[in-house]
mmCIF file of C-alpha atoms and ligand atoms in Angstrom:
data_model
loop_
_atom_site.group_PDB
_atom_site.id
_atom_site.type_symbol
_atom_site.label_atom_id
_atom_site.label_comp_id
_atom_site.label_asym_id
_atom_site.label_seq_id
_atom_site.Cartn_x
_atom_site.Cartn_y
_atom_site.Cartn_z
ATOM 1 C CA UNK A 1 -13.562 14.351 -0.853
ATOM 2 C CA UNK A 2 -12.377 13.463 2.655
ATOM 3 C CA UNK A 3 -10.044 10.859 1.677
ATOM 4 C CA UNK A 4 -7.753 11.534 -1.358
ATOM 5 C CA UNK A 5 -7.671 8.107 -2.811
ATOM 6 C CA UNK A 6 -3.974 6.560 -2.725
ATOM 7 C CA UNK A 7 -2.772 4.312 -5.781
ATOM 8 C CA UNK A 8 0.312 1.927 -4.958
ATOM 9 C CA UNK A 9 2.515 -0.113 -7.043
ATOM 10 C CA UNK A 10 4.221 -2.989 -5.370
ATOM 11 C CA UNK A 11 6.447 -4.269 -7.706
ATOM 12 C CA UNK A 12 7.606 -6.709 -5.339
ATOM 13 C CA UNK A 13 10.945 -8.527 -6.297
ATOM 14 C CA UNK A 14 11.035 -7.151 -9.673
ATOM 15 C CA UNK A 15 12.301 -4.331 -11.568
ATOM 16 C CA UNK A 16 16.197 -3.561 -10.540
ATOM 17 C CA UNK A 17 17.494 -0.346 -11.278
ATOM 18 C CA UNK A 18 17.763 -0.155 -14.844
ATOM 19 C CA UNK A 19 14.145 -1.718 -15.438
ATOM 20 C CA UNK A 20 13.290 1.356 -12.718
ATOM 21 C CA UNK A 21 14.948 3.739 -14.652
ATOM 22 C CA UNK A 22 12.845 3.135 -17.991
ATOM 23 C CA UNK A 23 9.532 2.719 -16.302
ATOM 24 C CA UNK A 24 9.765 5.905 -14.637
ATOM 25 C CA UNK A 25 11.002 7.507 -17.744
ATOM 26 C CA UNK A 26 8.027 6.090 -19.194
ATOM 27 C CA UNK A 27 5.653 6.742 -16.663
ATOM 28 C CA UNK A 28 6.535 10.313 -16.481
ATOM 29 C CA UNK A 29 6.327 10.848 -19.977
ATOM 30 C CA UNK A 30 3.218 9.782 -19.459
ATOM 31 C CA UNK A 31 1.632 11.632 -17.007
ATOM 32 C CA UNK A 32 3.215 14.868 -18.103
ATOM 33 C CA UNK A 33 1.075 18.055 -17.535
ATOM 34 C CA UNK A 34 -1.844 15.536 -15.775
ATOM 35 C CA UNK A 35 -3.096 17.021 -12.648
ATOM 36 C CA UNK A 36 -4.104 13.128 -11.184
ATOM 37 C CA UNK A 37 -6.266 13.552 -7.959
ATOM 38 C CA UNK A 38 -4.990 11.096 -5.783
ATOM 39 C CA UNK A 39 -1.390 9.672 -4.437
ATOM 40 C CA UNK A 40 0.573 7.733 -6.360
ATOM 41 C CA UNK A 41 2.959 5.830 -4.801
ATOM 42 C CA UNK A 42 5.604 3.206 -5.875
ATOM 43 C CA UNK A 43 7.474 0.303 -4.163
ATOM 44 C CA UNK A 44 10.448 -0.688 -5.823
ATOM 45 C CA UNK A 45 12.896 -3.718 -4.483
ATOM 46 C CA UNK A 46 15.262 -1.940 -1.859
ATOM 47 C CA UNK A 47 18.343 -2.196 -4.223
ATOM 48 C CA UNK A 48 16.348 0.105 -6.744
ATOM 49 C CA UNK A 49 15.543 2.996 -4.111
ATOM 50 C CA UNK A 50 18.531 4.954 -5.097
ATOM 51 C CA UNK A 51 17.968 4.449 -8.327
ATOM 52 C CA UNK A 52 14.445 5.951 -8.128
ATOM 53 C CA UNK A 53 14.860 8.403 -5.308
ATOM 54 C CA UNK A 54 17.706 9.944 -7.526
ATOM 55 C CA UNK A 55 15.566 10.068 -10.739
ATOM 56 C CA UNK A 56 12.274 11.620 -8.796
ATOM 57 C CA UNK A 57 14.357 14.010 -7.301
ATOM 58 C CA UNK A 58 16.880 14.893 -10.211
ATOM 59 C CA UNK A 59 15.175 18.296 -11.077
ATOM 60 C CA UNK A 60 16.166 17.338 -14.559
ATOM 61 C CA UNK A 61 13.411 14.618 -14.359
ATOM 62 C CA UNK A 62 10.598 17.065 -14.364
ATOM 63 C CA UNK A 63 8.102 18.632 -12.124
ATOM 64 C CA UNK A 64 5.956 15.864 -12.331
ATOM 65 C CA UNK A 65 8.808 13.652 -10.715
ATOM 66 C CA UNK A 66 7.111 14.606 -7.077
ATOM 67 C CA UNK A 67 3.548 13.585 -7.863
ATOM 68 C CA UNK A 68 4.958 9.877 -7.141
ATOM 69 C CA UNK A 69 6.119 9.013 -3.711
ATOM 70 C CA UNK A 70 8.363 6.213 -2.544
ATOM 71 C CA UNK A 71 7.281 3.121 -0.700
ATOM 72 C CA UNK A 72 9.728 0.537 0.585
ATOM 73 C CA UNK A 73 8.142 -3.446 0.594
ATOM 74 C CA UNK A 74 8.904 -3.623 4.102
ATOM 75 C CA UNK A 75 11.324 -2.645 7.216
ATOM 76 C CA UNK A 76 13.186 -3.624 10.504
ATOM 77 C CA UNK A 77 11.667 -3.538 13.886
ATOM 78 C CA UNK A 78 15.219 -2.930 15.068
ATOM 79 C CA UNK A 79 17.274 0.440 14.633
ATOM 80 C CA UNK A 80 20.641 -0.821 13.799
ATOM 81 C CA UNK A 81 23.203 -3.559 14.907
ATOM 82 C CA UNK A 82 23.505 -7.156 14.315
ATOM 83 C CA UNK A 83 20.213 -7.990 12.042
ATOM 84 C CA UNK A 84 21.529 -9.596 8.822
ATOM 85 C CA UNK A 85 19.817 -8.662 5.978
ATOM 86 C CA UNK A 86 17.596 -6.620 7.617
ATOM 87 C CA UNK A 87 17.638 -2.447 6.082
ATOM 88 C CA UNK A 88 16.453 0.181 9.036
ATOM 89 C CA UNK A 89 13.552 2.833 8.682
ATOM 90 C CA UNK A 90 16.446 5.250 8.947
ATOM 91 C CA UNK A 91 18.644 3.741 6.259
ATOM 92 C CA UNK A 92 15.041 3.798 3.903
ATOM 93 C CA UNK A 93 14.344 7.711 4.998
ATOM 94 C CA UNK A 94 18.031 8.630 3.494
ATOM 95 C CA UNK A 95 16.150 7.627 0.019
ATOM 96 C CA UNK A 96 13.375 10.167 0.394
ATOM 97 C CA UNK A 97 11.341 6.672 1.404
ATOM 98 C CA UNK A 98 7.638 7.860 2.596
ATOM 99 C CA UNK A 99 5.394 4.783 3.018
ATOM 100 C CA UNK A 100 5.628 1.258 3.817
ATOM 101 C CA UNK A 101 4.618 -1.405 3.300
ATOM 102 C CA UNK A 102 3.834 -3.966 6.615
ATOM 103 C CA UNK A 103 2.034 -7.308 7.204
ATOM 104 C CA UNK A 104 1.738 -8.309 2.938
ATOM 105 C CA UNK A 105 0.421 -11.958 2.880
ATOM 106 C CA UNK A 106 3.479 -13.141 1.113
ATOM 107 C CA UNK A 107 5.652 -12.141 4.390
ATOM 108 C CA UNK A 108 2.942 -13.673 6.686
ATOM 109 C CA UNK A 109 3.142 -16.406 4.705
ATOM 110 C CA UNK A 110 6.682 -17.097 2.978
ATOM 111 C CA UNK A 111 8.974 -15.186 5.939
ATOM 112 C CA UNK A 112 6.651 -16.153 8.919
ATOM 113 C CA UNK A 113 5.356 -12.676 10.021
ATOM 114 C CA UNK A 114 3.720 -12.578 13.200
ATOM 115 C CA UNK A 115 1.053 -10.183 14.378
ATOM 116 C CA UNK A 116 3.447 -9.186 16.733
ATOM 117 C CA UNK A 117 6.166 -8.686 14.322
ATOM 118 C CA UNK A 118 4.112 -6.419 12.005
ATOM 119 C CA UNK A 119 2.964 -4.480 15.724
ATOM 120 C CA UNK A 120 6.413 -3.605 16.093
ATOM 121 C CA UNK A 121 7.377 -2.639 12.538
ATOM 122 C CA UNK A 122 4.633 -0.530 12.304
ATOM 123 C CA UNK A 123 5.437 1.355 15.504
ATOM 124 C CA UNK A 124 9.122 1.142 14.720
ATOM 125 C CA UNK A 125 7.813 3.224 10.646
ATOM 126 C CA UNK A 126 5.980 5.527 12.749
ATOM 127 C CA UNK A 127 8.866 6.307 14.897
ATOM 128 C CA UNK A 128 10.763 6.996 11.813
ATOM 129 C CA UNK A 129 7.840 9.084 10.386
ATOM 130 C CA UNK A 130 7.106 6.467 7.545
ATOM 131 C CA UNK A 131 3.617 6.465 6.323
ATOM 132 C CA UNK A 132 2.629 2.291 6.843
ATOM 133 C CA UNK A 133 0.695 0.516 3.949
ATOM 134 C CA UNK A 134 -0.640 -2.368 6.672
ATOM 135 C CA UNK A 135 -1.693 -5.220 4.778
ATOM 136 C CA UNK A 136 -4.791 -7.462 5.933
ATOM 137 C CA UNK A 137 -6.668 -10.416 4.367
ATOM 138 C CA UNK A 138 -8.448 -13.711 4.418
ATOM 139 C CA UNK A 139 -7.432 -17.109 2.236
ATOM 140 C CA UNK A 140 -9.982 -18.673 0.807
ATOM 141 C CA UNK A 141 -10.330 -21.156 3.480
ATOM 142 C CA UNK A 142 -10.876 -18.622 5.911
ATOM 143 C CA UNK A 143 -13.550 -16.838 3.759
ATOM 144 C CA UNK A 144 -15.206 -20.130 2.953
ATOM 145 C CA UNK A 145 -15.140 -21.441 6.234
ATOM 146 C CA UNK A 146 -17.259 -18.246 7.501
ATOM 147 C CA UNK A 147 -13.920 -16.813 9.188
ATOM 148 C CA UNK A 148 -13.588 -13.691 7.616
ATOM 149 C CA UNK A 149 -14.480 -11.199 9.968
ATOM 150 C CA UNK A 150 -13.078 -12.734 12.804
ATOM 151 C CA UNK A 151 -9.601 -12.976 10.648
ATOM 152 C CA UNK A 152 -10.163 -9.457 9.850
ATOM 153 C CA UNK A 153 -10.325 -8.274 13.285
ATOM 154 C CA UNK A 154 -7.370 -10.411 14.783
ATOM 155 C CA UNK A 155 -5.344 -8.847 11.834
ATOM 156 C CA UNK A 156 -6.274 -5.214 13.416
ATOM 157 C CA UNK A 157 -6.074 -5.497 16.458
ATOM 158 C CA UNK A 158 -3.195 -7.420 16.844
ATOM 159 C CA UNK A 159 -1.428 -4.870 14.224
ATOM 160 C CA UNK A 160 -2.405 -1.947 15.448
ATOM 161 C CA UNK A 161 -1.612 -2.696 19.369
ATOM 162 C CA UNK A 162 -0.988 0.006 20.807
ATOM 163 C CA UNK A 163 -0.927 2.322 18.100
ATOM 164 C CA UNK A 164 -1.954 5.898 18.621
ATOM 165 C CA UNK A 165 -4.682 7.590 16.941
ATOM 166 C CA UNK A 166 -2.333 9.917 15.910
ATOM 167 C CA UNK A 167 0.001 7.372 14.548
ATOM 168 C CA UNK A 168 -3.294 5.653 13.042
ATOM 169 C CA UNK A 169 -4.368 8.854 10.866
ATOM 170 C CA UNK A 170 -0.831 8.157 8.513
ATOM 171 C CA UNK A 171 -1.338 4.702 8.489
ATOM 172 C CA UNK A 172 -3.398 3.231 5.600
ATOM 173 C CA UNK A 173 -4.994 -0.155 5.360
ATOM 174 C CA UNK A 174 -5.279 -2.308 2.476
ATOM 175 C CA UNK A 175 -7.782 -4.742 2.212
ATOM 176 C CA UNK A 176 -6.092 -7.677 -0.054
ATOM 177 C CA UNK A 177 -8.339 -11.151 0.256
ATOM 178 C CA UNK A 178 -4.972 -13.456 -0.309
ATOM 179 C CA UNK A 179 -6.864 -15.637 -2.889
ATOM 180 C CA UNK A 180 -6.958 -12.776 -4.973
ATOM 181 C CA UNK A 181 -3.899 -11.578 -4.906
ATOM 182 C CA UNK A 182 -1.544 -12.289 -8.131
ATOM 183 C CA UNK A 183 -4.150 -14.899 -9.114
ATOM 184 C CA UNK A 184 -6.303 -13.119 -11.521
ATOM 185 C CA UNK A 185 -9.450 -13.719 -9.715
ATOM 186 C CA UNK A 186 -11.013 -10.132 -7.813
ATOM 187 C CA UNK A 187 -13.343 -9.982 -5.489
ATOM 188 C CA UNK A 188 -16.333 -8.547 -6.696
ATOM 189 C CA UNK A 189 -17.036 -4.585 -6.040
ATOM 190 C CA UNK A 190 -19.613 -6.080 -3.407
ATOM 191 C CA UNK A 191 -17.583 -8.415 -1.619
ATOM 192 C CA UNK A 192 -14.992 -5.645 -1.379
ATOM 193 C CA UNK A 193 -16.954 -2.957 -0.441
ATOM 194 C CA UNK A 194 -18.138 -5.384 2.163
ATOM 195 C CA UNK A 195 -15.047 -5.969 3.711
ATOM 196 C CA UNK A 196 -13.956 -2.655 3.857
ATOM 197 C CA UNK A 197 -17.530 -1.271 5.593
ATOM 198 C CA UNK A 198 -16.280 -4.028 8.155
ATOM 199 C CA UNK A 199 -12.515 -2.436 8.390
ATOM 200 C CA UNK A 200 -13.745 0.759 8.948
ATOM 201 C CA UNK A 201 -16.434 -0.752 11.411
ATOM 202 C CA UNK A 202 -13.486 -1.638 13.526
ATOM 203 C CA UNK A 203 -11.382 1.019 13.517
ATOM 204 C CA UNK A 204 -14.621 2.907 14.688
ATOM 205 C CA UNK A 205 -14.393 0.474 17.685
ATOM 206 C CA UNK A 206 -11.070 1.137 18.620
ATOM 207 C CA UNK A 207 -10.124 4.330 17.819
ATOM 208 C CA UNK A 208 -14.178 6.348 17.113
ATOM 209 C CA UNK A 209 -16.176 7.418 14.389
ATOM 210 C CA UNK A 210 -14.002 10.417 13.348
ATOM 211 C CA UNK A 211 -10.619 8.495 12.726
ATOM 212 C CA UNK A 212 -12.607 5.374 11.203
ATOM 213 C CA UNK A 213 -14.168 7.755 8.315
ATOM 214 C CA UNK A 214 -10.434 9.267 7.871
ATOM 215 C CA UNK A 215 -8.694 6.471 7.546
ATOM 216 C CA UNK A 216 -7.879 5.370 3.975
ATOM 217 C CA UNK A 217 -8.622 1.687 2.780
ATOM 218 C CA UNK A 218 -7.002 0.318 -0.564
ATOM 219 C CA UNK A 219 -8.516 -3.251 -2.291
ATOM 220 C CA UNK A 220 -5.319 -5.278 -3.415
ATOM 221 C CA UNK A 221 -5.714 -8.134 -5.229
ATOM 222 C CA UNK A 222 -5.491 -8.618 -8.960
ATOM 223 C CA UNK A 223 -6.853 -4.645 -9.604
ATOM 224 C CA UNK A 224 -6.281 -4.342 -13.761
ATOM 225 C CA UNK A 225 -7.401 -1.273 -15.734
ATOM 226 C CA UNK A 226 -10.428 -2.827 -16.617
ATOM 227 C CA UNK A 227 -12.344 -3.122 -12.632
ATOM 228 C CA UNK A 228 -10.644 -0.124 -10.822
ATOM 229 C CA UNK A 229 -12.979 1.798 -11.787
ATOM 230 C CA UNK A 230 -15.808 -0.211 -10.703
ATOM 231 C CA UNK A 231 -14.387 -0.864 -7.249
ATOM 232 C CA UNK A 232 -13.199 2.581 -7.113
ATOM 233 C CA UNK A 233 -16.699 3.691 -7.153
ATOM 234 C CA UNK A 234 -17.151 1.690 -3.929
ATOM 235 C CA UNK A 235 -18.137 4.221 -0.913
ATOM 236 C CA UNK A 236 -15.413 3.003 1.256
ATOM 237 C CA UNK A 237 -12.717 1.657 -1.387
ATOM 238 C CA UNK A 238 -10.274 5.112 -1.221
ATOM 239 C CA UNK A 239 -7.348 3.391 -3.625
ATOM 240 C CA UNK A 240 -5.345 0.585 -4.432
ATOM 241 C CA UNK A 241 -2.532 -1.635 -3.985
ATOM 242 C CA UNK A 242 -0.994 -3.240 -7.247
ATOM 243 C CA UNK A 243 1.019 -6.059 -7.789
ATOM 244 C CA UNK A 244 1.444 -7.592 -11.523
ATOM 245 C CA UNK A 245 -0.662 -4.767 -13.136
ATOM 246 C CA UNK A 246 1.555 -2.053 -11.922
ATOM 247 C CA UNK A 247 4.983 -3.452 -13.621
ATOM 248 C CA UNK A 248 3.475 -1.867 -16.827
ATOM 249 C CA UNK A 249 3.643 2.051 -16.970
ATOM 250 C CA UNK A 250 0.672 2.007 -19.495
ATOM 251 C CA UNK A 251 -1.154 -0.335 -16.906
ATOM 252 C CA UNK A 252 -0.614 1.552 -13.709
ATOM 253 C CA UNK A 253 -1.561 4.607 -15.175
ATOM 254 C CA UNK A 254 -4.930 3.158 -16.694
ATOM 255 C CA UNK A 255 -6.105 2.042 -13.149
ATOM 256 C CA UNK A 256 -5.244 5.347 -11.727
ATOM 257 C CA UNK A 257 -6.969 7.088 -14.295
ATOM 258 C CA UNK A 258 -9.570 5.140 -14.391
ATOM 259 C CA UNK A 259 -9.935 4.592 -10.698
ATOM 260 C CA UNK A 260 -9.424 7.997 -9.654
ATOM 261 C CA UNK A 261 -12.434 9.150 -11.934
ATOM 262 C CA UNK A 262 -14.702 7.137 -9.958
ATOM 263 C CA UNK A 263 -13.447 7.427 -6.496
ATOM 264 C CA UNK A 264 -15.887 9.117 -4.241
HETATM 265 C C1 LIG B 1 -0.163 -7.390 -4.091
HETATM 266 O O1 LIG B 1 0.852 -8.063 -4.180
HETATM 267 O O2 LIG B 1 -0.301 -6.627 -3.131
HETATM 268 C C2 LIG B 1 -1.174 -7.522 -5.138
HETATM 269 C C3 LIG B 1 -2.345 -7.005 -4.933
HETATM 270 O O3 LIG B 1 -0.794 -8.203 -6.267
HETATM 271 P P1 LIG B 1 -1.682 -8.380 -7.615
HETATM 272 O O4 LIG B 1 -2.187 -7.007 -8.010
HETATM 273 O O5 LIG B 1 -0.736 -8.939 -8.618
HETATM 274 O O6 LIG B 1 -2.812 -9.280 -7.287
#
């Protein structure tokens, strides 16, 4: 397999840090002595990263603790100074934060996130050696209007400006059509695997053949135990990004299971 698939939970702004503490109890309970073949990664709200970096790195947790890896929702462009409300790639890194996750549809859309924004948080992760999650997708409109491609492509290259191809092989992209995200509707298996054959078309453009079949591509958008596994199976679906479905521990782990047994 060339590209471990990657499973992530964005639990977006739920779960403080005693709702962290029992679904990782949970979780890991769960998952105990399970050798899962693919990353599993989870993105708390920022006020619960202490809470989880302590309990996956509190050998009394349990090997399995370090099978999960920490994700932070999002980050500054800036290092430090006068951003209110803003938390640093540094600051995230003292948490044993990995990933990250840049350009979701709800910042583009709720906080205003510009292309050039997301450019310069991504740069500003990879500075920081943070792992992004870049987030691209079309609304409805868009995909109706025959704009999806084009949308597609303006998302990547404005994103990825001037990122290296170095900085490009820790980045992954997830592919999450807006009108399917947190609304119960998913794309079907084709229309995914569609899109992402047209991702990984243009990051052949920009950055050649090699990096564009390294590069891993997650679906987002309303992913429940019962279709991972069907757009897992997808040639170039490598994982997921999971919003409502990953708040459960039983949930999140059925979609990796399930998706990880089909990933190719
Ligand atoms: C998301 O927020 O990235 C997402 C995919 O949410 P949901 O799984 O709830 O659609």
């Amino acid at each position: 397999m060339i590209r471990k698939p990657i499973f992530a939970a964005n639990w977006k702004m739920n779960n403080g840090a005693s709702a962290t503490e029992d679904f990782i109890k949970s979780f890991l309970s769960k998952i105990q002595g399970e050798n899962l073949p693919c990353d599993i990664v989870i993105a708390p709200p920022f006020i619960s990263l202490p809470k989880l970096a302590d309990l996956l790195h509190n050998a009394a947790t349990g090997q399995n603790a370090h099978a999960i890896q920490i994700a932070a929702q999002n980050c500054s462009q800036f290092d430090s100074g006068a951003y209110t409300g803003e938390i640093s790639v540094l600051m995230l890194r003292e948490f044993f934060v990995h990933y990250v996750i840049l350009g979701h549809s709800e910042r583009r859309a709720i906080f205003g996130e510009t292309a050039a924004t997301i450019n310069a948080k991504l740069k500003k992760a990879r500075e920081g050696n943070l792992k992004p999650i870049f987030c691209i997708g079309e609304t409805l409109a868009e995909r109706e209007a025959g704009q999806l491609e084009t949308v597609l492509r303006t998302q990547i290259t404005g994103g990825l400006d001037g990122v290296s191809e170095k900085d490009l092989a820790e980045t992954v992209i997830a592919y999450e059509p807006v009108w399917a995200i947190g609304t119960g509707v998913t794309a079907t298996s084709q229309q995914a695997q569609d899109a992402h054959a047209f991702v990984r078309s243009v990051i052949a453009e920009l950055y050649g053949a090699e990096a564009a079949a390294r590069i891993r591509i997650q679906y987002g958008g309303s992913v429940k135990p019962g279709n991972a596994a069907e757009l897992m199976a997808c040639p170039d679906i490598d994982g997921a990004l999971i919003g409502g479905a990953a708040l459960e521990p039983q949930s999140f782990l059925e979609i990796i299971r399930n998706g990880s047994a089909t990933a190719e």
